[in-house]
């Protein structure tokens, strides 16, 4: 695939997702690769689509699928992608799961930027500030700034719930 050689993950990810969806059960590895390619990019909507495509596959174990679907729903909500959000919520329901309370329309949504979500996803996956900075081509000071901004936004949402 020419896109693999170009090194453009934000272009390669959607192509892998489409190929994975078209191949049916044989496309699971392509869907996983699409998620891996899109995770460090700013392509939030494409990442949500890839996570949804992988998470809704019946061949994917529930323990793997549910976090993918919850992440897809959260990103879709933040991007305003109603069809992806609805698809993720429906796929969670198909697996006997309820969406997180934060996805409930009565809870004030925290509007994080794509970059804030990337940094939060990577830190929640166990990467330290320097590893996140290296992976996203940022300085550690920028990563700290992004984390502080995201924390301020989530504190504001917590205050609104009280």
XYZ file of C-alpha atoms in Angstrom:
162
model
C 0.000 0.000 0.000
C 1.504 3.327 -1.108
C 0.100 5.114 1.930
C 2.142 2.853 4.237
C 5.341 4.074 2.597
C 4.297 7.722 2.737
C 4.237 7.707 6.528
C 1.024 9.773 6.717
C -0.979 8.115 9.526
C -3.939 10.485 9.231
C -4.360 9.344 5.616
C -3.421 5.707 6.186
C -5.798 5.222 9.138
C -9.052 5.878 7.251
C -7.881 3.710 4.345
C -7.100 0.851 6.735
C -10.473 1.298 8.424
C -12.342 1.077 5.131
C -10.323 -1.939 4.003
C -10.915 -3.620 7.369
C -14.653 -3.018 7.176
C -14.822 -4.372 3.630
C -12.903 -7.557 4.495
C -15.334 -8.613 7.191
C -13.901 -11.021 9.786
C -10.558 -11.039 7.959
C -10.261 -7.271 8.412
C -9.851 -7.175 12.199
C -6.070 -6.727 11.993
C -6.552 -3.822 9.574
C -9.026 -2.170 11.952
C -6.569 -2.552 14.835
C -3.826 -1.047 12.690
C -6.138 1.844 11.763
C -6.680 2.623 15.455
C -2.928 2.388 16.110
C -2.134 4.695 13.182
C -4.750 7.301 14.121
C -4.146 7.400 17.891
C -1.161 9.803 17.795
C -2.744 12.089 15.180
C -5.149 15.005 15.458
C -7.695 13.122 13.317
C -10.186 12.752 16.191
C -13.226 11.938 14.081
C -11.373 9.316 12.031
C -10.058 7.757 15.231
C -13.612 7.612 16.616
C -14.782 5.933 13.399
C -11.959 3.380 13.542
C -12.640 2.589 17.213
C -16.339 2.197 16.444
C -15.649 -0.064 13.466
C -13.384 -2.308 15.546
C -15.531 -2.234 18.689
C -18.744 -3.200 16.921
C -17.217 -6.324 15.332
C -18.675 -9.471 16.931
C -15.292 -11.206 16.588
C -13.757 -8.700 19.022
C -13.953 -9.730 22.678
C -16.182 -7.572 24.879
C -13.252 -6.701 27.171
C -11.523 -5.085 24.187
C -14.644 -3.731 22.488
C -16.251 -1.818 25.369
C -13.310 0.577 25.993
C -13.042 1.163 22.235
C -16.745 1.960 21.989
C -16.694 4.233 25.044
C -13.711 6.127 23.621
C -15.408 6.367 20.215
C -18.541 7.753 21.855
C -16.600 10.329 23.854
C -14.603 11.529 20.843
C -17.726 11.606 18.673
C -19.556 13.654 21.279
C -16.680 16.131 21.443
C -16.500 16.341 17.639
C -20.260 16.726 17.290
C -20.407 13.553 15.175
C -23.937 12.427 16.006
C -23.964 9.358 13.711
C -20.748 7.982 15.219
C -22.004 8.721 18.739
C -25.320 6.985 18.054
C -23.476 4.013 16.521
C -21.196 3.676 19.542
C -24.094 3.908 22.008
C -26.033 1.288 20.006
C -22.989 -1.019 19.864
C -22.531 -0.663 23.627
C -26.193 -1.571 24.110
C -25.743 -4.607 21.826
C -23.016 -5.773 24.217
C -25.264 -5.225 27.236
C -23.457 -2.064 28.334
C -24.860 1.330 29.214
C -23.093 4.467 28.062
C -21.075 6.339 30.675
C -23.075 9.029 32.514
C -20.900 11.649 30.783
C -22.571 10.641 27.501
C -26.018 11.308 28.920
C -27.503 14.412 27.339
C -28.409 15.793 30.782
C -24.786 15.958 31.919
C -22.873 19.015 30.722
C -20.341 17.925 28.095
C -16.709 18.824 28.526
C -15.470 20.171 25.212
C -11.892 19.012 24.905
C -9.798 19.748 21.862
C -8.378 16.890 19.834
C -4.931 17.610 21.252
C -6.232 17.597 24.843
C -7.912 14.260 24.234
C -4.749 12.817 22.665
C -2.632 13.854 25.630
C -5.199 12.541 28.116
C -5.528 9.230 26.257
C -1.768 8.724 26.221
C -1.266 9.667 29.861
C -4.165 7.444 30.918
C -2.476 4.629 28.966
C 0.524 5.024 31.269
C 2.874 7.250 29.284
C 4.705 9.949 31.223
C 4.923 13.594 30.124
C 8.218 13.093 28.281
C 6.931 10.029 26.409
C 3.750 11.869 25.405
C 5.807 14.848 24.264
C 8.046 12.639 22.150
C 5.161 10.707 20.620
C 3.189 13.844 19.693
C 6.215 15.952 18.740
C 5.590 18.443 21.548
C 7.724 19.862 24.307
C 7.158 18.567 27.839
C 6.120 22.113 28.824
C 3.388 22.022 26.160
C 2.159 18.666 27.454
C 1.958 20.120 30.983
C 0.043 23.112 29.618
C -2.419 20.881 27.744
C -2.977 18.764 30.865
C -3.585 21.886 32.964
C -6.099 23.246 30.460
C -7.958 19.925 30.279
C -8.005 19.697 34.090
C -9.471 23.205 34.333
C -12.201 22.277 31.859
C -13.135 19.100 33.710
C -13.168 20.918 37.055
C -15.628 23.393 35.502
C -17.900 20.528 34.445
C -17.678 18.994 37.934
C -18.745 22.334 39.449
C -21.740 22.487 37.106
C -22.939 19.102 38.409
C -22.989 20.256 42.054
